[in-house]
């Protein structure tokens, strides 16, 4: 079972890693073409694209990998429609903030490029829906290619002077157009309509969307707090360190989350098997994180300094706390797929709500009263505490004998052969 999970994950991760390899290979050039302040602006747009990844489809996308064939394309159409609506809404909101001088001075990229922001959100949502459809159809190789295209497109576009970092980020999700083309296929007679599909799978936005918003906004608060308290240049340093040291494990983590969403659904009736699978996945991720942390402790600073060049001020005191925070998330986050499988949206919402309020109030407060290095140490401790708590909730889900209320539906059933 573990071999099968990592075989599938490996295929997706290989494509993702190949795409990110293009990004990493282009990083020395990009770090010399663009200054830390520009990368700080990119960090803000990345926080928006992360929000789009989690919420643009209104969480209908997470239902796609485990549904029957007749429901897959209708769910893609619902996901794309909500992605377009969210993109228009967020782009319109940025225009309203253009008159706010304080906001523009700190977060100008969010209000001076509304079309860019809207395009990014819609393409991100389309990308998520496309990947979910390919997973549902077990087209793992195509998922890997899509992941590769996303990373390679950013690296390629970012090196074109008139495109720049921000449009490169938005256009990197152009693979989502593949899902749009699939969704425009002629509707089959037995396929449910838009409204029927949205109503049938309403548990996903109703029970999962609020928590997803809390989770991804809470995660983005760190970047926003850094920009507000320390400036865009410092945020650029933070985002580049996070990207370079966290990319391999976070890519594996994201790939694992998508594969586990389907794999745990396939064996949802055997909780003992699910427990054994997640325990082994956690052990592998923890070992990889520990090894990476040791490498970063000894040679992280010279390597990252070599990659980024003389304009960047890199030290071990910045690298290690960022690494701890990223690795804590990478180890535990993919295991939360089991909360979707068993419809334990309440557990997820409780954790996400606590994380959101803690991030909004504590990180914002601490950033205004501590040095940047001290803030990173606090942030690392904050992430470890919360993800250990998340792991305990996941463990409780696998020990529960009580089924969720009927209106949420039964645990997800397999869509096809594992």
Short mmCIF file of C-alpha atoms in Angstrom, two decimals:
data_model
loop_
_atom_site.label_atom_id
_atom_site.label_comp_id
_atom_site.label_asym_id
_atom_site.label_seq_id
_atom_site.Cartn_x
_atom_site.Cartn_y
_atom_site.Cartn_z
CA UNK A 1 0.00 0.00 0.00
CA UNK A 2 2.73 2.48 0.94
CA UNK A 3 4.65 1.54 -2.20
CA UNK A 4 1.58 2.23 -4.33
CA UNK A 5 1.01 5.61 -2.67
CA UNK A 6 4.60 6.70 -3.16
CA UNK A 7 4.63 5.32 -6.70
CA UNK A 8 1.69 7.54 -7.58
CA UNK A 9 3.05 10.39 -5.51
CA UNK A 10 6.47 9.91 -7.05
CA UNK A 11 5.08 10.34 -10.56
CA UNK A 12 3.33 13.58 -9.60
CA UNK A 13 6.27 14.76 -7.52
CA UNK A 14 8.68 13.99 -10.35
CA UNK A 15 6.80 16.28 -12.69
CA UNK A 16 6.55 18.94 -9.99
CA UNK A 17 10.23 18.58 -9.14
CA UNK A 18 11.20 18.87 -12.80
CA UNK A 19 9.21 22.07 -13.10
CA UNK A 20 10.66 23.46 -9.91
CA UNK A 21 14.12 22.46 -11.08
CA UNK A 22 13.64 24.96 -13.90
CA UNK A 23 12.67 27.56 -11.29
CA UNK A 24 15.70 26.75 -9.13
CA UNK A 25 18.06 26.77 -12.11
CA UNK A 26 16.72 30.15 -13.12
CA UNK A 27 16.86 31.52 -9.55
CA UNK A 28 20.51 32.71 -9.70
CA UNK A 29 19.69 34.74 -12.79
CA UNK A 30 16.33 35.96 -11.47
CA UNK A 31 17.88 36.95 -8.12
CA UNK A 32 20.33 39.14 -10.03
CA UNK A 33 17.74 40.55 -12.46
CA UNK A 34 15.26 41.45 -9.70
CA UNK A 35 15.90 42.91 -6.26
CA UNK A 36 14.50 41.63 -2.92
CA UNK A 37 11.70 44.23 -3.02
CA UNK A 38 10.36 42.75 -6.28
CA UNK A 39 10.45 39.29 -4.73
CA UNK A 40 8.52 40.76 -1.81
CA UNK A 41 5.81 41.82 -4.27
CA UNK A 42 5.89 38.29 -5.70
CA UNK A 43 5.43 36.90 -2.18
CA UNK A 44 2.22 38.93 -1.86
CA UNK A 45 0.90 37.59 -5.17
CA UNK A 46 1.91 34.07 -4.12
CA UNK A 47 -0.19 34.48 -0.99
CA UNK A 48 -3.15 35.36 -3.22
CA UNK A 49 -2.53 32.41 -5.52
CA UNK A 50 -2.37 30.16 -2.45
CA UNK A 51 -5.75 31.51 -1.39
CA UNK A 52 -7.02 30.82 -4.89
CA UNK A 53 -5.67 27.27 -4.78
CA UNK A 54 -7.64 26.54 -1.62
CA UNK A 55 -10.84 28.48 -2.24
CA UNK A 56 -11.39 29.55 -5.88
CA UNK A 57 -13.31 26.37 -6.74
CA UNK A 58 -15.34 26.65 -3.53
CA UNK A 59 -13.85 23.25 -2.58
CA UNK A 60 -15.84 21.40 -5.22
CA UNK A 61 -12.50 20.41 -6.72
CA UNK A 62 -11.63 18.20 -3.76
CA UNK A 63 -14.72 16.09 -4.44
CA UNK A 64 -13.70 15.35 -8.03
CA UNK A 65 -10.97 12.67 -7.51
CA UNK A 66 -13.32 10.28 -5.71
CA UNK A 67 -16.61 10.62 -7.60
CA UNK A 68 -18.13 8.43 -10.30
CA UNK A 69 -17.41 9.30 -13.94
CA UNK A 70 -20.85 10.80 -14.54
CA UNK A 71 -20.24 13.44 -11.85
CA UNK A 72 -16.67 14.39 -12.75
CA UNK A 73 -17.17 16.85 -15.62
CA UNK A 74 -20.23 18.48 -14.01
CA UNK A 75 -18.09 19.12 -10.91
CA UNK A 76 -15.34 20.58 -13.09
CA UNK A 77 -17.89 22.98 -14.62
CA UNK A 78 -19.10 24.01 -11.18
CA UNK A 79 -15.51 24.52 -10.04
CA UNK A 80 -14.66 26.68 -13.06
CA UNK A 81 -17.78 28.80 -12.66
CA UNK A 82 -16.98 29.55 -9.05
CA UNK A 83 -13.34 30.24 -9.94
CA UNK A 84 -14.43 32.88 -12.44
CA UNK A 85 -16.83 34.44 -9.93
CA UNK A 86 -14.17 34.56 -7.21
CA UNK A 87 -11.62 36.04 -9.64
CA UNK A 88 -14.02 38.84 -10.62
CA UNK A 89 -14.91 39.48 -6.98
CA UNK A 90 -11.29 39.74 -5.81
CA UNK A 91 -10.24 41.86 -8.79
CA UNK A 92 -13.12 44.24 -8.07
CA UNK A 93 -12.19 44.42 -4.39
CA UNK A 94 -8.65 45.48 -5.29
CA UNK A 95 -10.04 48.46 -7.20
CA UNK A 96 -11.94 49.62 -4.11
CA UNK A 97 -8.74 49.61 -2.06
CA UNK A 98 -6.87 51.82 -4.53
CA UNK A 99 -7.90 54.96 -2.62
CA UNK A 100 -6.52 53.66 0.67
CA UNK A 101 -3.09 55.32 0.90
CA UNK A 102 -1.90 53.15 3.81
CA UNK A 103 -2.83 49.97 1.98
CA UNK A 104 -1.25 51.07 -1.30
CA UNK A 105 2.02 52.02 0.42
CA UNK A 106 2.43 48.51 1.85
CA UNK A 107 0.50 46.21 -0.45
CA UNK A 108 0.53 48.15 -3.72
CA UNK A 109 0.77 45.00 -5.85
CA UNK A 110 -2.68 43.98 -4.63
CA UNK A 111 -4.41 47.14 -5.84
CA UNK A 112 -2.43 48.42 -8.82
CA UNK A 113 -2.82 45.24 -10.87
CA UNK A 114 -6.49 44.16 -10.55
CA UNK A 115 -6.57 42.39 -13.94
CA UNK A 116 -3.38 40.53 -13.02
CA UNK A 117 -4.87 39.46 -9.70
CA UNK A 118 -8.13 38.30 -11.31
CA UNK A 119 -6.32 36.38 -14.04
CA UNK A 120 -4.10 34.67 -11.49
CA UNK A 121 -7.04 33.57 -9.32
CA UNK A 122 -9.02 32.18 -12.26
CA UNK A 123 -6.08 30.29 -13.75
CA UNK A 124 -5.19 28.85 -10.34
CA UNK A 125 -8.76 27.62 -9.85
CA UNK A 126 -8.79 26.13 -13.36
CA UNK A 127 -5.47 24.43 -12.63
CA UNK A 128 -6.86 22.83 -9.46
CA UNK A 129 -9.98 21.59 -11.23
CA UNK A 130 -7.91 20.16 -14.08
CA UNK A 131 -5.60 18.25 -11.72
CA UNK A 132 -8.58 16.89 -9.81
CA UNK A 133 -10.18 15.64 -13.04
CA UNK A 134 -6.96 13.94 -14.14
CA UNK A 135 -6.64 12.25 -10.74
CA UNK A 136 -10.24 11.03 -10.97
CA UNK A 137 -9.40 9.44 -14.31
CA UNK A 138 -6.12 8.04 -12.94
CA UNK A 139 -4.16 9.97 -15.57
CA UNK A 140 -1.22 10.40 -13.22
CA UNK A 141 1.30 11.05 -16.00
CA UNK A 142 -0.73 14.02 -17.22
CA UNK A 143 -0.86 15.39 -13.67
CA UNK A 144 2.93 15.16 -13.58
CA UNK A 145 3.19 17.01 -16.90
CA UNK A 146 0.83 19.70 -15.65
CA UNK A 147 2.95 20.17 -12.54
CA UNK A 148 6.05 20.40 -14.70
CA UNK A 149 4.50 23.00 -16.97
CA UNK A 150 3.55 25.17 -14.00
CA UNK A 151 7.09 25.38 -12.66
CA UNK A 152 8.77 25.58 -16.05
CA UNK A 153 6.39 28.28 -17.27
CA UNK A 154 7.19 30.51 -14.31
CA UNK A 155 10.93 30.11 -14.81
CA UNK A 156 10.60 30.78 -18.53
CA UNK A 157 8.24 33.76 -18.34
CA UNK A 158 10.11 35.39 -15.45
CA UNK A 159 13.26 35.69 -17.54
CA UNK A 160 11.43 37.74 -20.18
CA UNK A 161 11.94 41.41 -19.17
CA UNK A 162 8.54 42.76 -20.28
CA UNK A 163 6.69 39.91 -18.52
CA UNK A 164 8.29 40.13 -15.07
CA UNK A 165 7.83 38.09 -11.90
CA UNK A 166 4.17 38.89 -11.27
CA UNK A 167 2.74 38.01 -14.68
CA UNK A 168 5.05 35.00 -14.77
CA UNK A 169 3.37 33.72 -11.61
CA UNK A 170 -0.12 34.19 -13.06
CA UNK A 171 0.68 32.72 -16.47
CA UNK A 172 2.46 29.72 -14.96
CA UNK A 173 -0.99 28.17 -14.32
CA UNK A 174 -1.87 28.23 -18.01
CA UNK A 175 -2.21 24.41 -17.88
CA UNK A 176 -5.60 25.00 -16.30
CA UNK A 177 -6.90 25.81 -19.80
CA UNK A 178 -6.78 22.05 -20.46
CA UNK A 179 -9.55 21.56 -17.89
CA UNK A 180 -11.59 24.35 -19.46
CA UNK A 181 -11.40 22.58 -22.82
CA UNK A 182 -12.51 19.31 -21.21
CA UNK A 183 -15.41 21.07 -19.48
CA UNK A 184 -16.64 22.47 -22.81
CA UNK A 185 -17.26 18.97 -24.16
CA UNK A 186 -20.84 18.14 -25.07
CA UNK A 187 -22.83 17.12 -22.02
CA UNK A 188 -23.83 13.44 -21.86
CA UNK A 189 -27.48 12.52 -21.32
CA UNK A 190 -26.91 10.95 -17.92
CA UNK A 191 -24.78 13.83 -16.58
CA UNK A 192 -26.44 15.96 -13.91
CA UNK A 193 -26.86 19.68 -14.53
CA UNK A 194 -25.00 22.56 -12.92
CA UNK A 195 -27.52 23.25 -10.17
CA UNK A 196 -28.10 19.57 -9.35
CA UNK A 197 -24.35 19.00 -9.06
CA UNK A 198 -23.81 22.06 -6.88
CA UNK A 199 -26.61 20.97 -4.55
CA UNK A 200 -25.60 17.30 -4.40
CA UNK A 201 -22.03 18.14 -3.32
CA UNK A 202 -22.93 21.17 -1.21
CA UNK A 203 -21.32 19.65 1.87
CA UNK A 204 -17.89 20.50 0.45
CA UNK A 205 -18.36 24.29 0.27
CA UNK A 206 -20.63 24.43 3.30
CA UNK A 207 -18.42 22.43 5.62
CA UNK A 208 -14.95 22.69 4.07
CA UNK A 209 -14.77 26.16 2.53
CA UNK A 210 -14.93 28.20 5.78
CA UNK A 211 -12.07 26.19 7.23
CA UNK A 212 -10.05 26.39 4.02
CA UNK A 213 -10.39 30.19 4.03
CA UNK A 214 -9.31 30.35 7.66
CA UNK A 215 -6.38 28.02 7.00
CA UNK A 216 -4.93 29.67 3.90
CA UNK A 217 -5.52 33.24 5.12
CA UNK A 218 -3.96 32.34 8.45
CA UNK A 219 -0.97 30.90 6.59
CA UNK A 220 -0.70 34.06 4.47
CA UNK A 221 -0.77 36.33 7.53
CA UNK A 222 2.94 35.63 8.08
CA UNK A 223 3.89 37.25 4.75
CA UNK A 224 1.48 40.14 5.28
CA UNK A 225 2.81 40.75 8.79
CA UNK A 226 6.41 40.75 7.52
CA UNK A 227 5.58 43.23 4.74
CA UNK A 228 3.75 45.49 7.18
CA UNK A 229 6.36 45.42 9.96
CA UNK A 230 9.66 44.96 8.12
CA UNK A 231 9.00 45.96 4.49
CA UNK A 232 8.89 44.31 1.08
CA UNK A 233 12.64 43.75 0.92
CA UNK A 234 12.62 41.63 4.09
CA UNK A 235 9.56 39.78 2.78
CA UNK A 236 11.54 39.05 -0.37
CA UNK A 237 14.34 37.51 1.71
CA UNK A 238 11.82 35.41 3.64
CA UNK A 239 10.00 34.19 0.53
CA UNK A 240 13.19 33.24 -1.31
CA UNK A 241 14.57 31.32 1.67
CA UNK A 242 11.23 29.56 2.09
CA UNK A 243 11.08 28.71 -1.61
CA UNK A 244 14.63 27.35 -1.79
CA UNK A 245 14.65 25.26 1.38
CA UNK A 246 11.02 24.21 1.44
CA UNK A 247 10.42 23.44 -2.22
CA UNK A 248 11.41 19.74 -2.28
CA UNK A 249 9.45 18.63 0.79
CA UNK A 250 6.49 20.92 0.17
CA UNK A 251 6.23 19.63 -3.39
CA UNK A 252 6.26 16.07 -2.11
CA UNK A 253 3.73 17.08 0.55
CA UNK A 254 1.30 18.61 -1.96
CA UNK A 255 1.59 15.59 -4.24
CA UNK A 256 1.00 13.27 -1.28
CA UNK A 257 -2.10 15.20 -0.24
CA UNK A 258 -3.69 14.73 -3.66
CA UNK A 259 -2.82 11.03 -3.86
CA UNK A 260 -3.91 10.33 -0.27
CA UNK A 261 -7.27 11.96 -0.94
CA UNK A 262 -8.01 9.18 -3.41
CA UNK A 263 -6.08 6.39 -1.69
CA UNK A 264 -7.78 6.84 1.70
CA UNK A 265 -11.16 6.91 -0.06
CA UNK A 266 -10.33 3.58 -1.70
CA UNK A 267 -9.71 1.92 1.68
CA UNK A 268 -12.01 4.07 3.83
CA UNK A 269 -13.87 1.01 5.18
CA UNK A 270 -10.65 -0.32 6.74
CA UNK A 271 -9.56 2.24 9.32
CA UNK A 272 -6.76 0.01 10.53
CA UNK A 273 -5.23 0.07 7.05
CA UNK A 274 -5.67 3.84 6.84
CA UNK A 275 -3.92 4.25 10.21
CA UNK A 276 -1.04 2.04 9.11
CA UNK A 277 -0.70 3.92 5.83
CA UNK A 278 -0.67 7.38 7.42
CA UNK A 279 1.76 6.28 10.12
CA UNK A 280 4.26 5.13 7.49
CA UNK A 281 3.80 8.30 5.42
CA UNK A 282 4.41 10.45 8.51
CA UNK A 283 7.54 8.49 9.39
CA UNK A 284 8.98 8.93 5.89
CA UNK A 285 8.22 12.66 5.86
CA UNK A 286 9.69 13.15 9.34
CA UNK A 287 12.92 11.36 8.37
CA UNK A 288 13.25 13.44 5.21
CA UNK A 289 12.64 16.63 7.21
CA UNK A 290 15.24 15.68 9.80
CA UNK A 291 17.86 14.95 7.16
CA UNK A 292 17.12 18.21 5.36
CA UNK A 293 17.39 20.17 8.60
CA UNK A 294 20.83 18.70 9.35
CA UNK A 295 22.05 19.59 5.85
CA UNK A 296 20.73 23.13 6.17
CA UNK A 297 22.38 23.59 9.56
CA UNK A 298 25.83 22.84 8.19
CA UNK A 299 25.81 24.08 4.60
CA UNK A 300 22.53 25.93 4.08
CA UNK A 301 23.92 29.46 4.41
CA UNK A 302 26.78 29.20 1.88
CA UNK A 303 24.62 27.32 -0.63
CA UNK A 304 21.71 29.77 -0.54
CA UNK A 305 24.07 32.75 -0.61
CA UNK A 306 25.78 31.27 -3.66
CA UNK A 307 22.44 30.81 -5.43
CA UNK A 308 21.02 34.26 -4.65
CA UNK A 309 24.12 36.38 -5.06
CA UNK A 310 25.64 39.37 -3.25
CA UNK A 311 22.45 41.47 -3.03
CA UNK A 312 20.94 39.03 -0.53
CA UNK A 313 21.79 38.89 3.19
CA UNK A 314 21.42 35.24 4.23
CA UNK A 315 22.31 33.69 7.61
CA UNK A 316 21.69 30.48 9.52
CA UNK A 317 19.52 32.41 11.99
CA UNK A 318 17.08 33.04 9.13
CA UNK A 319 17.29 29.62 7.48
CA UNK A 320 16.68 27.26 10.41
CA UNK A 321 13.44 28.72 11.84
CA UNK A 322 11.95 29.02 8.34
CA UNK A 323 12.93 25.39 7.68
CA UNK A 324 11.33 24.17 10.92
CA UNK A 325 8.09 25.99 10.12
CA UNK A 326 7.95 24.65 6.55
CA UNK A 327 8.82 21.08 7.53
CA UNK A 328 6.17 20.96 10.26
CA UNK A 329 3.54 21.86 7.71
CA UNK A 330 4.95 19.49 5.08
CA UNK A 331 4.84 16.49 7.44
CA UNK A 332 1.30 16.88 8.77
CA UNK A 333 -0.69 18.73 6.14
CA UNK A 334 -1.04 15.85 3.61
CA UNK A 335 -2.40 13.56 6.32
CA UNK A 336 -5.38 15.89 6.74
CA UNK A 337 -6.84 14.32 3.58
CA UNK A 338 -8.34 11.74 5.91
CA UNK A 339 -10.57 14.43 7.43
CA UNK A 340 -12.15 14.90 3.99
CA UNK A 341 -12.44 11.16 3.41
CA UNK A 342 -14.35 10.64 6.67
CA UNK A 343 -16.20 13.96 6.42
CA UNK A 344 -14.74 15.26 9.69
CA UNK A 345 -15.08 18.85 8.52
CA UNK A 346 -15.83 19.94 12.08
CA UNK A 347 -12.42 18.80 13.31
CA UNK A 348 -10.69 20.59 10.45
CA UNK A 349 -12.73 23.75 11.01
CA UNK A 350 -11.91 23.84 14.72
CA UNK A 351 -8.18 23.62 14.03
CA UNK A 352 -8.31 26.07 11.13
CA UNK A 353 -10.26 28.58 13.20
CA UNK A 354 -7.78 28.37 16.06
CA UNK A 355 -4.84 28.70 13.67
CA UNK A 356 -6.41 31.69 11.92
CA UNK A 357 -7.09 33.69 15.06
CA UNK A 358 -3.71 32.85 16.52
CA UNK A 359 -1.93 33.92 13.33
CA UNK A 360 -3.93 37.12 12.90
CA UNK A 361 -3.48 38.33 16.45
CA UNK A 362 -0.23 36.77 17.67
CA UNK A 363 1.88 37.02 14.51
CA UNK A 364 0.67 40.54 13.78
CA UNK A 365 1.40 41.62 17.36
CA UNK A 366 4.78 39.90 17.63
CA UNK A 367 5.99 41.27 14.29
CA UNK A 368 5.53 44.81 15.58
CA UNK A 369 7.48 44.22 18.80
CA UNK A 370 10.36 41.88 17.92
CA UNK A 371 13.29 41.88 15.52
CA UNK A 372 12.84 39.88 12.32
CA UNK A 373 14.99 36.98 13.53
CA UNK A 374 13.09 36.79 16.83
CA UNK A 375 9.82 36.89 14.93
CA UNK A 376 10.95 33.90 12.82
CA UNK A 377 11.80 31.93 15.97
CA UNK A 378 8.32 32.64 17.35
CA UNK A 379 6.76 31.68 14.01
CA UNK A 380 8.60 28.35 13.94
CA UNK A 381 7.40 27.50 17.46
CA UNK A 382 3.87 28.58 16.49
CA UNK A 383 3.84 26.19 13.51
CA UNK A 384 5.19 23.22 15.46
CA UNK A 385 2.59 23.62 18.24
CA UNK A 386 -0.33 23.92 15.84
CA UNK A 387 0.67 21.07 13.54
CA UNK A 388 1.24 18.71 16.45
CA UNK A 389 -2.30 19.58 17.56
CA UNK A 390 -3.52 18.92 14.00
CA UNK A 391 -1.84 15.52 14.05
CA UNK A 392 -3.66 14.66 17.27
CA UNK A 393 -7.00 15.56 15.65
CA UNK A 394 -6.20 13.36 12.66
CA UNK A 395 -5.37 10.51 15.03
CA UNK A 396 -8.68 11.02 16.82
CA UNK A 397 -10.53 10.80 13.50
CA UNK A 398 -9.04 7.36 12.88
CA UNK A 399 -10.06 6.20 16.36
CA UNK A 400 -13.65 7.47 16.11
CA UNK A 401 -16.30 4.79 15.80
CA UNK A 402 -19.17 7.24 15.36
CA UNK A 403 -20.14 8.16 11.81
CA UNK A 404 -20.70 11.78 10.79
CA UNK A 405 -24.27 13.16 10.57
CA UNK A 406 -26.30 11.96 7.59
CA UNK A 407 -26.57 15.38 5.92
CA UNK A 408 -22.84 15.33 5.26
CA UNK A 409 -23.11 12.04 3.41
CA UNK A 410 -21.13 8.83 3.89
CA UNK A 411 -17.36 8.63 3.72
CA UNK A 412 -16.04 9.05 0.20
CA UNK A 413 -16.21 5.87 -1.87
CA UNK A 414 -13.64 4.84 -4.43
CA UNK A 415 -14.30 6.04 -7.99
CA UNK A 416 -12.51 3.14 -9.63
CA UNK A 417 -9.75 0.64 -9.16
CA UNK A 418 -6.95 1.78 -6.80
#
